[in-house]
Every structure is written in C-alpha cells, then in structure tokens.
JSON list of C-alpha atoms in Angstrom, two decimals:
[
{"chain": "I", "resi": 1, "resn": "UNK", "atom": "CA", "xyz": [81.86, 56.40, -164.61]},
{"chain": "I", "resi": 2, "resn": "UNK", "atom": "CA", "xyz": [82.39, 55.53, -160.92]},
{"chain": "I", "resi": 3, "resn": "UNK", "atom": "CA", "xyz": [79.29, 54.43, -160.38]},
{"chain": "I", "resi": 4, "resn": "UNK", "atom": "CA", "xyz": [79.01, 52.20, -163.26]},
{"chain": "I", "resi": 5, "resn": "UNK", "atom": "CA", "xyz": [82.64, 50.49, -162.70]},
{"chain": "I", "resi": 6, "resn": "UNK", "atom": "CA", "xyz": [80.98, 50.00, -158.81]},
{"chain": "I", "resi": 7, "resn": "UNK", "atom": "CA", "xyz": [78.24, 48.37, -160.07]},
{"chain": "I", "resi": 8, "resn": "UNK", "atom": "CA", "xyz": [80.08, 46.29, -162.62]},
{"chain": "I", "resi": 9, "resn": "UNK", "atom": "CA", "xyz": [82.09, 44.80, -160.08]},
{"chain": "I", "resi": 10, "resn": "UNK", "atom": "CA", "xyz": [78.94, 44.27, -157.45]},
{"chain": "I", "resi": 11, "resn": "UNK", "atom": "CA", "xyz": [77.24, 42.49, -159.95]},
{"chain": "I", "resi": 12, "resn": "UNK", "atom": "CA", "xyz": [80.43, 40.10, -161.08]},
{"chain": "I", "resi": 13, "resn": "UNK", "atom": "CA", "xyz": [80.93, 39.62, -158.00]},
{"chain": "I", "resi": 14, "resn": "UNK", "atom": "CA", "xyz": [77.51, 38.05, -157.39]},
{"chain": "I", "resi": 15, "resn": "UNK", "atom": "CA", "xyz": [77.59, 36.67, -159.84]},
{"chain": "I", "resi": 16, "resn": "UNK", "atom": "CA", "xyz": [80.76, 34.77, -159.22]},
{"chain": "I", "resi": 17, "resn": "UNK", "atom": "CA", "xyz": [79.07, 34.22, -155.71]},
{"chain": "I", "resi": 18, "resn": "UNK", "atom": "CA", "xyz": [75.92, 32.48, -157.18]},
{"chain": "I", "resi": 19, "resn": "UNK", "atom": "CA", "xyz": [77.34, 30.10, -159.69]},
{"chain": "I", "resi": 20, "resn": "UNK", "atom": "CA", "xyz": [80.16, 28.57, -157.09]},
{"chain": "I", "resi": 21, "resn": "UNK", "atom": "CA", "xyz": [77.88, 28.15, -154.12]},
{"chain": "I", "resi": 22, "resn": "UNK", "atom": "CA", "xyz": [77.10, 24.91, -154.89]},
{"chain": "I", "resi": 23, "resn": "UNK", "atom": "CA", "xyz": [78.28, 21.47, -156.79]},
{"chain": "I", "resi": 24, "resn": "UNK", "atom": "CA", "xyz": [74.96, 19.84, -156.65]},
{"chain": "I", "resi": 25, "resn": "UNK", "atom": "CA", "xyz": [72.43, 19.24, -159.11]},
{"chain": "I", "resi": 26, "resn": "UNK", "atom": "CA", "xyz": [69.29, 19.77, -159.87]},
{"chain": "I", "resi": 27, "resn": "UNK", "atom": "CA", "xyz": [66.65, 16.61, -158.97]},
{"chain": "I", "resi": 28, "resn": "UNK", "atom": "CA", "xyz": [63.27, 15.54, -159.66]},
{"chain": "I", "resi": 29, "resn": "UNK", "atom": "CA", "xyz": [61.86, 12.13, -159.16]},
{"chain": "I", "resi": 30, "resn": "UNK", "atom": "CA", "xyz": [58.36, 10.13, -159.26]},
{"chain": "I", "resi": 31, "resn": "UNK", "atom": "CA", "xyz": [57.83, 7.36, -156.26]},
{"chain": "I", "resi": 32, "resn": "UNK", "atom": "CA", "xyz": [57.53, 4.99, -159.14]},
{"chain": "I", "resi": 33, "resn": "UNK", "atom": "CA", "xyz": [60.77, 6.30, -161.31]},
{"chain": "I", "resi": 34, "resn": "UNK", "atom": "CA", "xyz": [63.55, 2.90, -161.73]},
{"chain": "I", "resi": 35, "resn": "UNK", "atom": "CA", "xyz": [66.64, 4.90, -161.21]},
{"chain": "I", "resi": 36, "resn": "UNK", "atom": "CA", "xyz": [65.27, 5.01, -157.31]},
{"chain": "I", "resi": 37, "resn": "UNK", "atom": "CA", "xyz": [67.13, 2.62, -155.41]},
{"chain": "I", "resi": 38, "resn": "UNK", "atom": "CA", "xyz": [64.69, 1.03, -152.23]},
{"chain": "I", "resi": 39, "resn": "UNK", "atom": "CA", "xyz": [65.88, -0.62, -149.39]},
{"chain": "I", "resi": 40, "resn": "UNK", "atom": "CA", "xyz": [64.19, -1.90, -146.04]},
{"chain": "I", "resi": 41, "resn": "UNK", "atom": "CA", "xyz": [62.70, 0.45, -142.74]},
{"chain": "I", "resi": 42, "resn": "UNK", "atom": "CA", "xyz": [63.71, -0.65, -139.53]},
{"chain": "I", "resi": 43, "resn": "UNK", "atom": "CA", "xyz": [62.96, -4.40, -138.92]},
{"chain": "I", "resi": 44, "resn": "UNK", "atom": "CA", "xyz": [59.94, -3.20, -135.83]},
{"chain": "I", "resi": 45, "resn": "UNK", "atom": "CA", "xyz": [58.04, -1.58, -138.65]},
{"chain": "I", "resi": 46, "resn": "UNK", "atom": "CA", "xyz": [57.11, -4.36, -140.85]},
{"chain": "I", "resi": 47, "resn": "UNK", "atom": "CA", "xyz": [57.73, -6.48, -143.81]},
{"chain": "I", "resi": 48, "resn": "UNK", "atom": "CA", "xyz": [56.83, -4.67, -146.92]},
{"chain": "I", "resi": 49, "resn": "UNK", "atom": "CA", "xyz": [57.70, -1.16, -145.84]},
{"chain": "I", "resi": 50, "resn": "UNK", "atom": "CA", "xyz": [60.87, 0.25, -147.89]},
{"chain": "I", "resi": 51, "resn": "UNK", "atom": "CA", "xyz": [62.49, 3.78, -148.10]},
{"chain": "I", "resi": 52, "resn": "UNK", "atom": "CA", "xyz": [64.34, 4.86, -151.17]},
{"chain": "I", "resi": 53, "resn": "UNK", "atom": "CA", "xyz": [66.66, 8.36, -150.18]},
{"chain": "I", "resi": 54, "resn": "UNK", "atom": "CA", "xyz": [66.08, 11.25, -152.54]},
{"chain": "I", "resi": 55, "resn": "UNK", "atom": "CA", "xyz": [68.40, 13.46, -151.26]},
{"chain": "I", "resi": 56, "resn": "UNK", "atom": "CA", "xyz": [71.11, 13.77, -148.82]},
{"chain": "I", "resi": 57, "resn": "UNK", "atom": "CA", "xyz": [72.96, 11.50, -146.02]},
{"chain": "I", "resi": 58, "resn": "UNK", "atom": "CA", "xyz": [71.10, 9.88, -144.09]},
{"chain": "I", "resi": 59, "resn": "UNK", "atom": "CA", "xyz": [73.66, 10.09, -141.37]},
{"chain": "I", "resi": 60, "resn": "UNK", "atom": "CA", "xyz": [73.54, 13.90, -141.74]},
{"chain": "I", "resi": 61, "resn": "UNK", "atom": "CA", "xyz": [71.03, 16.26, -141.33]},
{"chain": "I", "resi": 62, "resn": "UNK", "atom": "CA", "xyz": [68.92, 17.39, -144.71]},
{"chain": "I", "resi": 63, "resn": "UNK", "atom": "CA", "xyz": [67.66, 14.22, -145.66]},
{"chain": "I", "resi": 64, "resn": "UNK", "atom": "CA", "xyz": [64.85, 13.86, -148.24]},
{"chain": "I", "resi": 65, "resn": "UNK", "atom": "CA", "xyz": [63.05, 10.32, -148.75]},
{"chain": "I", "resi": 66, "resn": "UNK", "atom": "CA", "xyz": [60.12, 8.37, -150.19]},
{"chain": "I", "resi": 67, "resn": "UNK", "atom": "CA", "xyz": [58.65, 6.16, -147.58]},
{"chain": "I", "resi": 68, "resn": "UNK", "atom": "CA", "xyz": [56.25, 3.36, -148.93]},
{"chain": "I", "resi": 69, "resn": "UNK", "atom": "CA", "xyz": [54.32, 0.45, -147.43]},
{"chain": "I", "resi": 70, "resn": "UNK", "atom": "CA", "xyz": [51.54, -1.50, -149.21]},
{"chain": "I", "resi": 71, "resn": "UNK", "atom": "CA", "xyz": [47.92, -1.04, -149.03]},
{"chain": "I", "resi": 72, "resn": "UNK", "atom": "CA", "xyz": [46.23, -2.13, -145.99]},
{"chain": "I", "resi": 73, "resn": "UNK", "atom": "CA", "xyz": [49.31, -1.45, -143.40]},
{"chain": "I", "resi": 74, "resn": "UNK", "atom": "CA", "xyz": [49.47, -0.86, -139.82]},
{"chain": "I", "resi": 75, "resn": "UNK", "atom": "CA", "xyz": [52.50, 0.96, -138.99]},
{"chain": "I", "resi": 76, "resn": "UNK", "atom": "CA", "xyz": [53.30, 1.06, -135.62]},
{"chain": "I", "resi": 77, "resn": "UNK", "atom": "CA", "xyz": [53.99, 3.16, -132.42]},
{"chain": "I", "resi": 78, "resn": "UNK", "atom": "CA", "xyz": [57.34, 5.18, -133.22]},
{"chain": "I", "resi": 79, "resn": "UNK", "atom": "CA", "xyz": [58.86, 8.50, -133.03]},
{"chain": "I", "resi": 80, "resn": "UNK", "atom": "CA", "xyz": [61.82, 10.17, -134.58]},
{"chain": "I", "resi": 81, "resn": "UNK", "atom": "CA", "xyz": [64.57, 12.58, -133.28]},
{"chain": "I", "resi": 82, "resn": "UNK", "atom": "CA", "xyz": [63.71, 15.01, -136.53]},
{"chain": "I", "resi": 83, "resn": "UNK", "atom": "CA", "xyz": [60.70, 16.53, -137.38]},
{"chain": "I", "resi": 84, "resn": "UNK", "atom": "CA", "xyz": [59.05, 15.16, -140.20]},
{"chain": "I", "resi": 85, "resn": "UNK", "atom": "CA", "xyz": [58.06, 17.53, -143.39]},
{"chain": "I", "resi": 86, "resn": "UNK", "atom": "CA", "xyz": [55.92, 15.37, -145.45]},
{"chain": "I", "resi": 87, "resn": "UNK", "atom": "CA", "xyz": [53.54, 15.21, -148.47]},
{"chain": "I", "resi": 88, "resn": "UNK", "atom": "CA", "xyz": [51.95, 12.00, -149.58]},
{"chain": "I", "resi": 89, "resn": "UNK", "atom": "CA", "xyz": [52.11, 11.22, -153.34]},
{"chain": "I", "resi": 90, "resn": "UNK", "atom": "CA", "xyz": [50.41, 7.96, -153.77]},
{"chain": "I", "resi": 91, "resn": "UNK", "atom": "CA", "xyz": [47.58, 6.12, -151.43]},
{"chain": "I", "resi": 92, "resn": "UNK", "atom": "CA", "xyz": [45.62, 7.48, -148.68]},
{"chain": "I", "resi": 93, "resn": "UNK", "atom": "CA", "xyz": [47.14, 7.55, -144.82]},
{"chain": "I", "resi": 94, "resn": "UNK", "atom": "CA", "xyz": [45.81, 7.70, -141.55]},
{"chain": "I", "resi": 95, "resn": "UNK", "atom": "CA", "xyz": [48.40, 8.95, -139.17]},
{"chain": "I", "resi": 96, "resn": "UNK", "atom": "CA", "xyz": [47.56, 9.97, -135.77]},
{"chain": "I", "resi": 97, "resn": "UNK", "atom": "CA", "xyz": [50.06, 11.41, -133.08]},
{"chain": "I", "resi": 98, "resn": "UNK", "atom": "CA", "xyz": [49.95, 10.95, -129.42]},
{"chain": "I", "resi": 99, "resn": "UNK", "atom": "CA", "xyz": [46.64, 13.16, -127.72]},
{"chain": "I", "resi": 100, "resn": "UNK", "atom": "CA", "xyz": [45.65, 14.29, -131.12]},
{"chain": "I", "resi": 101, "resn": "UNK", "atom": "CA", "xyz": [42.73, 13.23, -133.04]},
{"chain": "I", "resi": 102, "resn": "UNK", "atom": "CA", "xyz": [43.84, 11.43, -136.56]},
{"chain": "I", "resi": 103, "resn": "UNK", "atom": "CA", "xyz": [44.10, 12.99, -139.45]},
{"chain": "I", "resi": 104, "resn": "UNK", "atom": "CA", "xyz": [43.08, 11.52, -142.70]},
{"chain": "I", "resi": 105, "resn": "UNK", "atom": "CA", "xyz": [46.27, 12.71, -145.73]},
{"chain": "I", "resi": 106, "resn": "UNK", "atom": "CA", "xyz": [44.82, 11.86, -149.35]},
{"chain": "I", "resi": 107, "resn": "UNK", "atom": "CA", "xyz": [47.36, 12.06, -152.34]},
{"chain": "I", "resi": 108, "resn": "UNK", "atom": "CA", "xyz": [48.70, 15.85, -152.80]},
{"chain": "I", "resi": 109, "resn": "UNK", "atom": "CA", "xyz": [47.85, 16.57, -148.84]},
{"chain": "I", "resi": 110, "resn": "UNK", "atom": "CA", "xyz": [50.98, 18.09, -146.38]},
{"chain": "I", "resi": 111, "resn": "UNK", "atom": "CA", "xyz": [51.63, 17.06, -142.96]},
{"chain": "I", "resi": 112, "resn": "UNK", "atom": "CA", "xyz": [54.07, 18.37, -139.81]},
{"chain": "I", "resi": 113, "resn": "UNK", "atom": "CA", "xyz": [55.11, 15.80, -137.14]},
{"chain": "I", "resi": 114, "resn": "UNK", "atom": "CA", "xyz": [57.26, 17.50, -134.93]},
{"chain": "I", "resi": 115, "resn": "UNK", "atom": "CA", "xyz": [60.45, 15.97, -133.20]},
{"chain": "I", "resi": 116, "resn": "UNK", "atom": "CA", "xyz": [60.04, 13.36, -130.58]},
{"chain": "I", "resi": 117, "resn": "UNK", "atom": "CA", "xyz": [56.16, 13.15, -130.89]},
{"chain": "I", "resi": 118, "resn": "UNK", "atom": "CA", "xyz": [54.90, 9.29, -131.04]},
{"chain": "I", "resi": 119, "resn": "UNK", "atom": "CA", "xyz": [52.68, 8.40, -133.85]},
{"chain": "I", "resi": 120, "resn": "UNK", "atom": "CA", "xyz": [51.15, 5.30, -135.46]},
{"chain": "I", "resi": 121, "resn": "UNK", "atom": "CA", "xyz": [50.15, 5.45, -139.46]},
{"chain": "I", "resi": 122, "resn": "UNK", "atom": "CA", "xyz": [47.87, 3.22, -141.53]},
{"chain": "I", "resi": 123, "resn": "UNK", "atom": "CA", "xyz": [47.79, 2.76, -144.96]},
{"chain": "I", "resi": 124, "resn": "UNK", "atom": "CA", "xyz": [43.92, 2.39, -146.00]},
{"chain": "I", "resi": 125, "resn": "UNK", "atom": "CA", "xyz": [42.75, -0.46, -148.56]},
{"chain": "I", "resi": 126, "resn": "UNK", "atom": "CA", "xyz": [42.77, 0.78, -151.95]},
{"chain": "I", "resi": 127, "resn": "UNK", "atom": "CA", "xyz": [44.95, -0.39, -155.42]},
{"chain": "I", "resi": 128, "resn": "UNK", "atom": "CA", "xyz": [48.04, 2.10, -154.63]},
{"chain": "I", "resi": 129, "resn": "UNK", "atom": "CA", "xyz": [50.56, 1.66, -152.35]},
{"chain": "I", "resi": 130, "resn": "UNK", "atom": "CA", "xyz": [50.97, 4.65, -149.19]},
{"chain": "I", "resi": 131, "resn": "UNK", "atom": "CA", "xyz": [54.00, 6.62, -150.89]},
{"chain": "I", "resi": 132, "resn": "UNK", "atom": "CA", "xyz": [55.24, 9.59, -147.82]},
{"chain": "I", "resi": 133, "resn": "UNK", "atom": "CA", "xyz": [57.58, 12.15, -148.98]},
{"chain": "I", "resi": 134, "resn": "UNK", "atom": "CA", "xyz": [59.71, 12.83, -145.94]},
{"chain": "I", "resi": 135, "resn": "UNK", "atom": "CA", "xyz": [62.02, 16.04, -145.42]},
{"chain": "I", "resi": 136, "resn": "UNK", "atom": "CA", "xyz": [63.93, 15.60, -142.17]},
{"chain": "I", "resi": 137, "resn": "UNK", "atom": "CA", "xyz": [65.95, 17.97, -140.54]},
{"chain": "I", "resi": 138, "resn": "UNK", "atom": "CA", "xyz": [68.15, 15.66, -138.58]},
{"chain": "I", "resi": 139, "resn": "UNK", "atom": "CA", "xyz": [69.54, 12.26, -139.30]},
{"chain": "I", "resi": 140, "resn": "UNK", "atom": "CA", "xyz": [67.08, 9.51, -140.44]},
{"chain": "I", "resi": 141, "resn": "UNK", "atom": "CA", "xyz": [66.10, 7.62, -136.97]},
{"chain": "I", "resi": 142, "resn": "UNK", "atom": "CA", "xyz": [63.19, 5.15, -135.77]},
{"chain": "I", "resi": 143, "resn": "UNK", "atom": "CA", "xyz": [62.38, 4.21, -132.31]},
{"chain": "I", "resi": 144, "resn": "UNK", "atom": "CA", "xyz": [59.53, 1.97, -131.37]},
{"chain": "I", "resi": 145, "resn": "UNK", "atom": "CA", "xyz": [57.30, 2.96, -129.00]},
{"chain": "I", "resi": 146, "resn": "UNK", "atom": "CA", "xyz": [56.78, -0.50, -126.32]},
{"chain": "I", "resi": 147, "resn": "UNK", "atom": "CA", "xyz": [54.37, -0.57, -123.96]},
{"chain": "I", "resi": 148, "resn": "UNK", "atom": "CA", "xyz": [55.72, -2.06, -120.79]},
{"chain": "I", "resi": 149, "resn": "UNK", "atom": "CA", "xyz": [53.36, -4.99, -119.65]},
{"chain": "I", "resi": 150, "resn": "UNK", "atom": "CA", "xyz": [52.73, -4.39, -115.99]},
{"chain": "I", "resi": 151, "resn": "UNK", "atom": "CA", "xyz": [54.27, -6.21, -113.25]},
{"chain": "I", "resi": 152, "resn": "UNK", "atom": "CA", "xyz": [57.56, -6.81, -115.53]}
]
C-alpha cells in the first residue's frame, strides 16, 4: 500500500511538473505560409533579402528565423556573434566560410557556422528563392566584414 501511495504521488507530481513548465505553444510553419510576417536584413546585405522570426526574441537568445533572398544573390562578407544552426528549405546556396572550401546546401541539406566565423553566401540561378532556416543561440546580429583599402 506504501509503495503504491509513493508512486501515486511521484507520478502526480510529474505530472503536475510537465503540464506547467511551459505557456508556449506548439508551431509549425512553411517559408511560403501568409501568417509569416517579413521584414528587411541589415541595410549592408542587400535589397531583396528579408527575415521573417519564427520563434523567439530577437533581442534574446533562442531565436528561430527564415532568412530569404532571391535567386541569383551575392550575399556578402559578414559574421555573427551566435552560431548559426541552419537547414535550407527552398533554393540552392553556396556558402563558404573563411579558409574553408565552399560548400554547396541543396533544399533539405543542414549546415553549422560557428560564432564569429566570416562567411559570404550565394544564392544560385534557379525559379525558387534561397529560403535558410536559422536557429541562433544568441541574439540576432550582422556585422560586415570591410576590407580596409591600403594606405587609408
């Protein structure tokens, strides 16, 4: 009888545990899905490249977006504070980090760019759009990467 009151309780208790960890919901999206809300990247990156958040703050750490730019799309030198988890959904990409050869993503494909490692990205020709998921683990950040002109 002991036993069975013990584990009674154990499992209320986890129970009571797993249901009010959390307030969020549950949330699935497609890159192409109209309740997605798309705004612009940083100005250095180009016209035509737009981020819509998924999930999270991007002032706070945990931050899931979409990152798209058109078809045919340099995008240029940059690095961020986070590491990037990413998966393309749409397009094919070119990315290539500083002293590593490129690698080519194609739709489905995952990719790690760790933190403070310069990169550049194109977008090949093709009818879709480049469509990055992005999972970073700090706040959302940019920095352009400028080659100083020498003598200056």
């Amino acid at each position: 009888m002991l036993k069975k009151t013990f584990f009674s309780l154990l499992a209320s208790a986890l129970m009571a545990v797993n249901t009010g960890a959390s307030d969020e919901i549950a949330l699935a999206f497609s890159y192409d899905d109209s309740a997605l809300t798309w705004g612009p990247c940083p100005a250095f990156i180009g016209e035509g490249c737009q981020i819509a958040v998924l999930h999270g703050d991007p002032a706070k750490e945990n931050l899931d977006i979409f990152f798209k730019v058109p078809a045919d799309f340099a995008i240029p030198h940059h690095w961020h504070t986070s590491a990037e988890r990413m998966v393309l959904v749409s397009g094919k990409l070119r990315v290539t980090y500083d002293n590593q050869e490129s690698e080519v993503l194609t739709k489905g494909m995952y990719a790690y760019g760790p933190s403070k490692l310069p990169h550049t990205a194109y977008c090949e020709k093709g009818d879709e759009p480049c469509v990055l998921f992005i999972a970073f683990e700090e706040p959302i950040d940019a920095f352009e990467v400028v080659k100083e002109t020498p003598g200056k």
